[in-house]
JSON list of C-alpha atoms in Angstrom, two decimals:
[
{"chain": "A", "resi": 1, "resn": "MET", "atom": "CA", "xyz": [98.29, 120.12, 79.94]},
{"chain": "A", "resi": 2, "resn": "GLY", "atom": "CA", "xyz": [98.25, 116.30, 80.99]},
{"chain": "A", "resi": 3, "resn": "ALA", "atom": "CA", "xyz": [100.19, 115.43, 77.87]},
{"chain": "A", "resi": 4, "resn": "ILE", "atom": "CA", "xyz": [103.33, 118.21, 79.22]},
{"chain": "A", "resi": 5, "resn": "LEU", "atom": "CA", "xyz": [103.60, 117.22, 82.28]},
{"chain": "A", "resi": 6, "resn": "SER", "atom": "CA", "xyz": [102.82, 113.60, 82.22]},
{"chain": "A", "resi": 7, "resn": "ASP", "atom": "CA", "xyz": [106.52, 113.74, 80.07]},
{"chain": "A", "resi": 8, "resn": "LEU", "atom": "CA", "xyz": [107.52, 114.12, 82.92]},
{"chain": "A", "resi": 9, "resn": "ALA", "atom": "CA", "xyz": [106.55, 111.27, 84.80]},
{"chain": "A", "resi": 10, "resn": "ALA", "atom": "CA", "xyz": [109.26, 109.68, 83.84]},
{"chain": "A", "resi": 11, "resn": "SER", "atom": "CA", "xyz": [112.66, 111.82, 84.74]},
{"chain": "A", "resi": 12, "resn": "VAL", "atom": "CA", "xyz": [111.04, 111.34, 88.71]},
{"chain": "A", "resi": 13, "resn": "ARG", "atom": "CA", "xyz": [114.25, 109.79, 89.95]},
{"chain": "A", "resi": 14, "resn": "GLY", "atom": "CA", "xyz": [112.58, 108.22, 92.79]},
{"chain": "A", "resi": 15, "resn": "VAL", "atom": "CA", "xyz": [108.98, 107.66, 94.49]},
{"chain": "A", "resi": 16, "resn": "LEU", "atom": "CA", "xyz": [107.73, 108.76, 97.97]},
{"chain": "A", "resi": 17, "resn": "ARG", "atom": "CA", "xyz": [106.69, 107.12, 100.02]},
{"chain": "A", "resi": 18, "resn": "GLU", "atom": "CA", "xyz": [106.19, 108.56, 103.41]},
{"chain": "A", "resi": 19, "resn": "ILE", "atom": "CA", "xyz": [108.66, 112.02, 104.38]},
{"chain": "A", "resi": 20, "resn": "VAL", "atom": "CA", "xyz": [108.91, 111.71, 107.78]},
{"chain": "A", "resi": 21, "resn": "THR", "atom": "CA", "xyz": [110.20, 114.58, 110.21]},
{"chain": "A", "resi": 22, "resn": "SER", "atom": "CA", "xyz": [110.80, 115.02, 114.00]},
{"chain": "A", "resi": 23, "resn": "ARG", "atom": "CA", "xyz": [107.13, 115.31, 114.59]},
{"chain": "A", "resi": 24, "resn": "LEU", "atom": "CA", "xyz": [104.97, 114.54, 111.76]},
{"chain": "A", "resi": 25, "resn": "VAL", "atom": "CA", "xyz": [104.75, 111.80, 109.15]},
{"chain": "A", "resi": 26, "resn": "LEU", "atom": "CA", "xyz": [102.94, 113.09, 105.37]},
{"chain": "A", "resi": 27, "resn": "TYR", "atom": "CA", "xyz": [101.88, 110.40, 103.85]},
{"chain": "A", "resi": 28, "resn": "PRO", "atom": "CA", "xyz": [100.46, 109.86, 100.19]},
{"chain": "A", "resi": 29, "resn": "PHE", "atom": "CA", "xyz": [96.65, 110.02, 100.64]},
{"chain": "A", "resi": 30, "resn": "THR", "atom": "CA", "xyz": [94.57, 106.66, 100.31]},
{"chain": "A", "resi": 31, "resn": "GLU", "atom": "CA", "xyz": [90.56, 107.07, 100.46]},
{"chain": "A", "resi": 32, "resn": "GLU", "atom": "CA", "xyz": [90.59, 106.14, 103.81]},
{"chain": "A", "resi": 33, "resn": "ASP", "atom": "CA", "xyz": [91.85, 110.13, 103.99]},
{"chain": "A", "resi": 34, "resn": "ARG", "atom": "CA", "xyz": [88.94, 111.44, 102.32]},
{"chain": "A", "resi": 35, "resn": "ALA", "atom": "CA", "xyz": [86.53, 112.44, 104.99]},
{"chain": "A", "resi": 36, "resn": "ALA", "atom": "CA", "xyz": [89.45, 113.99, 107.40]},
{"chain": "A", "resi": 37, "resn": "VAL", "atom": "CA", "xyz": [91.12, 115.98, 104.29]},
{"chain": "A", "resi": 38, "resn": "VAL", "atom": "CA", "xyz": [88.12, 116.84, 102.52]},
{"chain": "A", "resi": 39, "resn": "ALA", "atom": "CA", "xyz": [86.89, 118.52, 106.18]},
{"chain": "A", "resi": 40, "resn": "ILE", "atom": "CA", "xyz": [89.99, 119.86, 106.46]},
{"chain": "A", "resi": 41, "resn": "GLN", "atom": "CA", "xyz": [89.66, 121.46, 102.63]},
{"chain": "A", "resi": 42, "resn": "THR", "atom": "CA", "xyz": [86.13, 122.40, 103.15]},
{"chain": "A", "resi": 43, "resn": "ASP", "atom": "CA", "xyz": [86.64, 124.05, 106.86]},
{"chain": "A", "resi": 44, "resn": "PRO", "atom": "CA", "xyz": [85.24, 127.47, 107.37]},
{"chain": "A", "resi": 45, "resn": "ALA", "atom": "CA", "xyz": [88.12, 128.26, 109.66]},
{"chain": "A", "resi": 46, "resn": "THR", "atom": "CA", "xyz": [90.48, 126.67, 106.97]},
{"chain": "A", "resi": 47, "resn": "ASN", "atom": "CA", "xyz": [88.96, 129.51, 103.62]},
{"chain": "A", "resi": 48, "resn": "ARG", "atom": "CA", "xyz": [88.42, 133.22, 105.49]},
{"chain": "A", "resi": 49, "resn": "PHE", "atom": "CA", "xyz": [91.18, 133.96, 103.17]},
{"chain": "A", "resi": 50, "resn": "ASN", "atom": "CA", "xyz": [89.50, 131.93, 100.07]},
{"chain": "A", "resi": 51, "resn": "PRO", "atom": "CA", "xyz": [86.89, 134.30, 98.70]},
{"chain": "A", "resi": 52, "resn": "ASP", "atom": "CA", "xyz": [85.40, 131.11, 96.81]},
{"chain": "A", "resi": 53, "resn": "PRO", "atom": "CA", "xyz": [85.34, 128.98, 99.42]},
{"chain": "A", "resi": 54, "resn": "PRO", "atom": "CA", "xyz": [84.88, 124.95, 98.18]},
{"chain": "A", "resi": 55, "resn": "GLY", "atom": "CA", "xyz": [82.06, 123.01, 99.49]},
{"chain": "A", "resi": 56, "resn": "THR", "atom": "CA", "xyz": [81.61, 118.89, 99.75]},
{"chain": "A", "resi": 57, "resn": "PRO", "atom": "CA", "xyz": [81.16, 118.31, 96.55]},
{"chain": "A", "resi": 58, "resn": "ALA", "atom": "CA", "xyz": [83.97, 120.10, 95.19]},
{"chain": "A", "resi": 59, "resn": "GLY", "atom": "CA", "xyz": [85.96, 119.15, 98.29]},
{"chain": "A", "resi": 60, "resn": "ASP", "atom": "CA", "xyz": [85.39, 115.52, 96.83]},
{"chain": "A", "resi": 61, "resn": "LEU", "atom": "CA", "xyz": [86.95, 116.69, 93.35]},
{"chain": "A", "resi": 62, "resn": "LEU", "atom": "CA", "xyz": [89.46, 117.88, 94.82]},
{"chain": "A", "resi": 63, "resn": "PHE", "atom": "CA", "xyz": [90.46, 114.80, 96.23]},
{"chain": "A", "resi": 64, "resn": "ASP", "atom": "CA", "xyz": [90.10, 113.32, 93.49]},
{"chain": "A", "resi": 65, "resn": "SER", "atom": "CA", "xyz": [92.22, 115.49, 91.33]},
{"chain": "A", "resi": 66, "resn": "TRP", "atom": "CA", "xyz": [94.95, 114.96, 94.30]},
{"chain": "A", "resi": 67, "resn": "LEU", "atom": "CA", "xyz": [94.47, 110.37, 93.67]},
{"chain": "A", "resi": 68, "resn": "ALA", "atom": "CA", "xyz": [94.19, 110.74, 90.22]},
{"chain": "A", "resi": 69, "resn": "HIS", "atom": "CA", "xyz": [98.31, 113.13, 90.55]},
{"chain": "A", "resi": 70, "resn": "TRP", "atom": "CA", "xyz": [99.50, 110.27, 92.48]},
{"chain": "A", "resi": 71, "resn": "ALA", "atom": "CA", "xyz": [98.69, 107.42, 90.36]},
{"chain": "A", "resi": 72, "resn": "GLU", "atom": "CA", "xyz": [100.09, 109.20, 87.51]},
{"chain": "A", "resi": 73, "resn": "HIS", "atom": "CA", "xyz": [102.84, 110.59, 88.66]},
{"chain": "A", "resi": 74, "resn": "GLY", "atom": "CA", "xyz": [103.83, 108.72, 92.11]},
{"chain": "A", "resi": 75, "resn": "PHE", "atom": "CA", "xyz": [103.79, 112.43, 94.72]},
{"chain": "A", "resi": 76, "resn": "GLY", "atom": "CA", "xyz": [101.58, 115.46, 95.16]},
{"chain": "A", "resi": 77, "resn": "TYR", "atom": "CA", "xyz": [100.13, 115.84, 98.32]},
{"chain": "A", "resi": 78, "resn": "CYS", "atom": "CA", "xyz": [100.22, 114.29, 101.22]},
{"chain": "A", "resi": 79, "resn": "ALA", "atom": "CA", "xyz": [97.94, 113.16, 104.08]},
{"chain": "A", "resi": 80, "resn": "VAL", "atom": "CA", "xyz": [99.83, 114.59, 107.31]},
{"chain": "A", "resi": 81, "resn": "ARG", "atom": "CA", "xyz": [99.79, 112.74, 110.96]},
{"chain": "A", "resi": 82, "resn": "SER", "atom": "CA", "xyz": [101.97, 113.60, 114.48]},
{"chain": "A", "resi": 83, "resn": "HIS", "atom": "CA", "xyz": [103.87, 110.85, 115.27]},
{"chain": "A", "resi": 84, "resn": "GLY", "atom": "CA", "xyz": [102.26, 107.84, 117.03]},
{"chain": "A", "resi": 85, "resn": "SER", "atom": "CA", "xyz": [98.46, 109.48, 116.28]},
{"chain": "A", "resi": 86, "resn": "PRO", "atom": "CA", "xyz": [95.67, 108.06, 113.50]},
{"chain": "A", "resi": 87, "resn": "GLU", "atom": "CA", "xyz": [94.24, 111.34, 113.33]},
{"chain": "A", "resi": 88, "resn": "VAL", "atom": "CA", "xyz": [95.02, 113.14, 110.50]},
{"chain": "A", "resi": 89, "resn": "LEU", "atom": "CA", "xyz": [96.06, 117.31, 111.11]},
{"chain": "A", "resi": 90, "resn": "GLY", "atom": "CA", "xyz": [96.90, 118.68, 107.30]},
{"chain": "A", "resi": 91, "resn": "LEU", "atom": "CA", "xyz": [97.92, 118.31, 104.25]},
{"chain": "A", "resi": 92, "resn": "THR", "atom": "CA", "xyz": [101.08, 119.31, 102.12]},
{"chain": "A", "resi": 93, "resn": "GLY", "atom": "CA", "xyz": [102.84, 118.22, 99.40]},
{"chain": "A", "resi": 94, "resn": "VAL", "atom": "CA", "xyz": [103.99, 119.68, 96.07]},
{"chain": "A", "resi": 95, "resn": "ARG", "atom": "CA", "xyz": [102.46, 118.92, 92.64]},
{"chain": "A", "resi": 96, "resn": "LEU", "atom": "CA", "xyz": [103.38, 119.36, 88.40]},
{"chain": "A", "resi": 97, "resn": "ARG", "atom": "CA", "xyz": [101.37, 122.73, 87.40]},
{"chain": "A", "resi": 98, "resn": "LEU", "atom": "CA", "xyz": [101.62, 124.47, 84.41]},
{"chain": "A", "resi": 99, "resn": "PHE", "atom": "CA", "xyz": [102.46, 128.18, 85.24]},
{"chain": "A", "resi": 100, "resn": "ARG", "atom": "CA", "xyz": [102.13, 130.45, 82.51]},
{"chain": "A", "resi": 101, "resn": "GLY", "atom": "CA", "xyz": [103.43, 128.29, 80.26]},
{"chain": "A", "resi": 102, "resn": "GLU", "atom": "CA", "xyz": [106.47, 126.96, 83.00]},
{"chain": "A", "resi": 103, "resn": "ARG", "atom": "CA", "xyz": [106.18, 123.07, 84.55]},
{"chain": "A", "resi": 104, "resn": "VAL", "atom": "CA", "xyz": [106.42, 123.98, 88.18]},
{"chain": "A", "resi": 105, "resn": "LEU", "atom": "CA", "xyz": [106.33, 122.37, 91.75]},
{"chain": "A", "resi": 106, "resn": "ASN", "atom": "CA", "xyz": [102.71, 123.79, 93.58]},
{"chain": "A", "resi": 107, "resn": "LEU", "atom": "CA", "xyz": [103.14, 123.77, 96.68]},
{"chain": "A", "resi": 108, "resn": "ALA", "atom": "CA", "xyz": [100.44, 123.55, 99.07]},
{"chain": "A", "resi": 109, "resn": "TYR", "atom": "CA", "xyz": [99.34, 123.16, 102.95]},
{"chain": "A", "resi": 110, "resn": "ARG", "atom": "CA", "xyz": [96.33, 123.71, 104.88]},
{"chain": "A", "resi": 111, "resn": "PHE", "atom": "CA", "xyz": [96.28, 121.90, 108.46]},
{"chain": "A", "resi": 112, "resn": "ALA", "atom": "CA", "xyz": [92.91, 122.09, 110.69]},
{"chain": "A", "resi": 113, "resn": "PRO", "atom": "CA", "xyz": [92.19, 124.32, 113.25]},
{"chain": "A", "resi": 114, "resn": "SER", "atom": "CA", "xyz": [92.99, 122.32, 116.20]},
{"chain": "A", "resi": 115, "resn": "ALA", "atom": "CA", "xyz": [96.10, 121.70, 114.98]},
{"chain": "A", "resi": 116, "resn": "TRP", "atom": "CA", "xyz": [97.37, 125.87, 113.99]},
{"chain": "A", "resi": 117, "resn": "GLY", "atom": "CA", "xyz": [99.83, 127.62, 116.25]},
{"chain": "A", "resi": 118, "resn": "ARG", "atom": "CA", "xyz": [101.83, 124.16, 117.37]},
{"chain": "A", "resi": 119, "resn": "GLY", "atom": "CA", "xyz": [104.69, 124.81, 113.62]},
{"chain": "A", "resi": 120, "resn": "TYR", "atom": "CA", "xyz": [103.15, 122.02, 111.75]},
{"chain": "A", "resi": 121, "resn": "ALA", "atom": "CA", "xyz": [102.80, 124.19, 108.19]},
{"chain": "A", "resi": 122, "resn": "ALA", "atom": "CA", "xyz": [106.53, 125.20, 108.28]},
{"chain": "A", "resi": 123, "resn": "GLU", "atom": "CA", "xyz": [107.72, 121.98, 109.41]},
{"chain": "A", "resi": 124, "resn": "ALA", "atom": "CA", "xyz": [105.46, 119.94, 106.98]},
{"chain": "A", "resi": 125, "resn": "ALA", "atom": "CA", "xyz": [105.75, 122.34, 103.96]},
{"chain": "A", "resi": 126, "resn": "GLY", "atom": "CA", "xyz": [109.29, 122.22, 104.41]},
{"chain": "A", "resi": 127, "resn": "ALA", "atom": "CA", "xyz": [110.05, 118.83, 104.17]},
{"chain": "A", "resi": 128, "resn": "ALA", "atom": "CA", "xyz": [107.65, 118.38, 101.29]},
{"chain": "A", "resi": 129, "resn": "VAL", "atom": "CA", "xyz": [109.89, 121.07, 100.14]},
{"chain": "A", "resi": 130, "resn": "GLU", "atom": "CA", "xyz": [112.73, 119.04, 100.74]},
{"chain": "A", "resi": 131, "resn": "TRP", "atom": "CA", "xyz": [111.74, 116.52, 99.36]},
{"chain": "A", "resi": 132, "resn": "ALA", "atom": "CA", "xyz": [111.27, 118.28, 95.52]},
{"chain": "A", "resi": 133, "resn": "GLU", "atom": "CA", "xyz": [114.35, 120.23, 95.51]},
{"chain": "A", "resi": 134, "resn": "ARG", "atom": "CA", "xyz": [116.24, 116.62, 96.12]},
{"chain": "A", "resi": 135, "resn": "GLU", "atom": "CA", "xyz": [114.02, 114.64, 93.45]},
{"chain": "A", "resi": 136, "resn": "LEU", "atom": "CA", "xyz": [112.77, 116.80, 91.16]},
{"chain": "A", "resi": 137, "resn": "PRO", "atom": "CA", "xyz": [115.76, 119.86, 90.81]},
{"chain": "A", "resi": 138, "resn": "SER", "atom": "CA", "xyz": [114.80, 121.15, 87.74]},
{"chain": "A", "resi": 139, "resn": "LEU", "atom": "CA", "xyz": [111.83, 122.42, 88.20]},
{"chain": "A", "resi": 140, "resn": "PRO", "atom": "CA", "xyz": [110.90, 125.83, 91.04]},
{"chain": "A", "resi": 141, "resn": "VAL", "atom": "CA", "xyz": [109.06, 124.94, 93.80]},
{"chain": "A", "resi": 142, "resn": "LEU", "atom": "CA", "xyz": [105.77, 127.89, 94.13]},
{"chain": "A", "resi": 143, "resn": "ILE", "atom": "CA", "xyz": [103.49, 128.48, 95.88]},
{"chain": "A", "resi": 144, "resn": "SER", "atom": "CA", "xyz": [100.83, 131.53, 95.41]},
{"chain": "A", "resi": 145, "resn": "VAL", "atom": "CA", "xyz": [99.23, 132.81, 98.36]},
{"chain": "A", "resi": 146, "resn": "ASN", "atom": "CA", "xyz": [96.62, 135.57, 98.94]},
{"chain": "A", "resi": 147, "resn": "ALA", "atom": "CA", "xyz": [97.56, 138.49, 100.19]},
{"chain": "A", "resi": 148, "resn": "THR", "atom": "CA", "xyz": [95.76, 138.94, 103.66]},
{"chain": "A", "resi": 149, "resn": "ASN", "atom": "CA", "xyz": [96.82, 136.34, 104.50]},
{"chain": "A", "resi": 150, "resn": "ALA", "atom": "CA", "xyz": [99.32, 137.09, 107.28]},
{"chain": "A", "resi": 151, "resn": "PRO", "atom": "CA", "xyz": [99.78, 133.50, 108.65]},
{"chain": "A", "resi": 152, "resn": "SER", "atom": "CA", "xyz": [100.99, 131.54, 105.65]},
{"chain": "A", "resi": 153, "resn": "LEU", "atom": "CA", "xyz": [103.18, 134.26, 104.54]},
{"chain": "A", "resi": 154, "resn": "ARG", "atom": "CA", "xyz": [104.80, 133.73, 107.69]},
{"chain": "A", "resi": 155, "resn": "VAL", "atom": "CA", "xyz": [105.86, 130.26, 106.82]},
{"chain": "A", "resi": 156, "resn": "VAL", "atom": "CA", "xyz": [107.01, 131.48, 103.42]},
{"chain": "A", "resi": 157, "resn": "GLU", "atom": "CA", "xyz": [109.40, 133.61, 104.79]},
{"chain": "A", "resi": 158, "resn": "ARG", "atom": "CA", "xyz": [110.43, 131.34, 107.49]},
{"chain": "A", "resi": 159, "resn": "LEU", "atom": "CA", "xyz": [110.85, 127.80, 104.15]},
{"chain": "A", "resi": 160, "resn": "GLY", "atom": "CA", "xyz": [112.79, 130.37, 102.39]},
{"chain": "A", "resi": 161, "resn": "PHE", "atom": "CA", "xyz": [110.43, 131.08, 99.04]},
{"chain": "A", "resi": 162, "resn": "THR", "atom": "CA", "xyz": [110.91, 134.88, 98.03]},
{"chain": "A", "resi": 163, "resn": "ARG", "atom": "CA", "xyz": [108.56, 137.08, 95.87]},
{"chain": "A", "resi": 164, "resn": "PHE", "atom": "CA", "xyz": [107.81, 136.28, 92.50]},
{"chain": "A", "resi": 165, "resn": "GLU", "atom": "CA", "xyz": [104.92, 137.88, 90.94]},
{"chain": "A", "resi": 166, "resn": "GLU", "atom": "CA", "xyz": [101.91, 138.99, 92.19]},
{"chain": "A", "resi": 167, "resn": "GLU", "atom": "CA", "xyz": [97.82, 139.40, 90.89]},
{"chain": "A", "resi": 168, "resn": "VAL", "atom": "CA", "xyz": [94.10, 139.20, 91.37]},
{"chain": "A", "resi": 169, "resn": "TYR", "atom": "CA", "xyz": [93.39, 135.47, 90.95]},
{"chain": "A", "resi": 170, "resn": "GLU", "atom": "CA", "xyz": [89.20, 135.24, 91.67]},
{"chain": "A", "resi": 171, "resn": "GLY", "atom": "CA", "xyz": [89.26, 138.53, 92.79]},
{"chain": "A", "resi": 172, "resn": "ALA", "atom": "CA", "xyz": [91.30, 138.39, 95.45]},
{"chain": "A", "resi": 173, "resn": "VAL", "atom": "CA", "xyz": [95.20, 139.37, 94.87]},
{"chain": "A", "resi": 174, "resn": "SER", "atom": "CA", "xyz": [97.59, 136.84, 94.94]},
{"chain": "A", "resi": 175, "resn": "ARG", "atom": "CA", "xyz": [101.21, 136.67, 96.01]},
{"chain": "A", "resi": 176, "resn": "HIS", "atom": "CA", "xyz": [103.27, 134.23, 93.90]},
{"chain": "A", "resi": 177, "resn": "PHE", "atom": "CA", "xyz": [106.66, 132.70, 95.29]},
{"chain": "A", "resi": 178, "resn": "ARG", "atom": "CA", "xyz": [108.91, 130.75, 94.25]},
{"chain": "A", "resi": 179, "resn": "ARG", "atom": "CA", "xyz": [112.21, 128.74, 95.20]}
]
């Protein structure tokens, strides 16, 4: 899969440096973000809809893979902060993925429970989707959501995604949406 996706890297018109919204700043992960991002990724509250939540070792491996994606492609999942704050509130962004043999941009987001209820997920993920559609228009953006995760389903709807497929994934029904 890496070779297939590597061919795509040459077609990226620009490298994602930073995305600024009215309240948030999305920026490439750095090693300094590891502890905060892994803590958010492995927090039991943020995984309440995940049938197989990652522990810290798995969270560290995910973070390593996200850094490697950045190094190879010049874009990926981003850390999210509010303007003027050093605190990492969450993560969002897109990365290359093969879905049923098709190259897609996988949208993900996850925020610390302390950041919930403020509309950050829709704002940050929406900005990431806008970047992806502008910079990589030939690739569809796909997001997969556990069918029981009502908050994420609301965000997906607000972002204008349409239901694409549904399947059982790791013991739970997952809905795949695309734009």
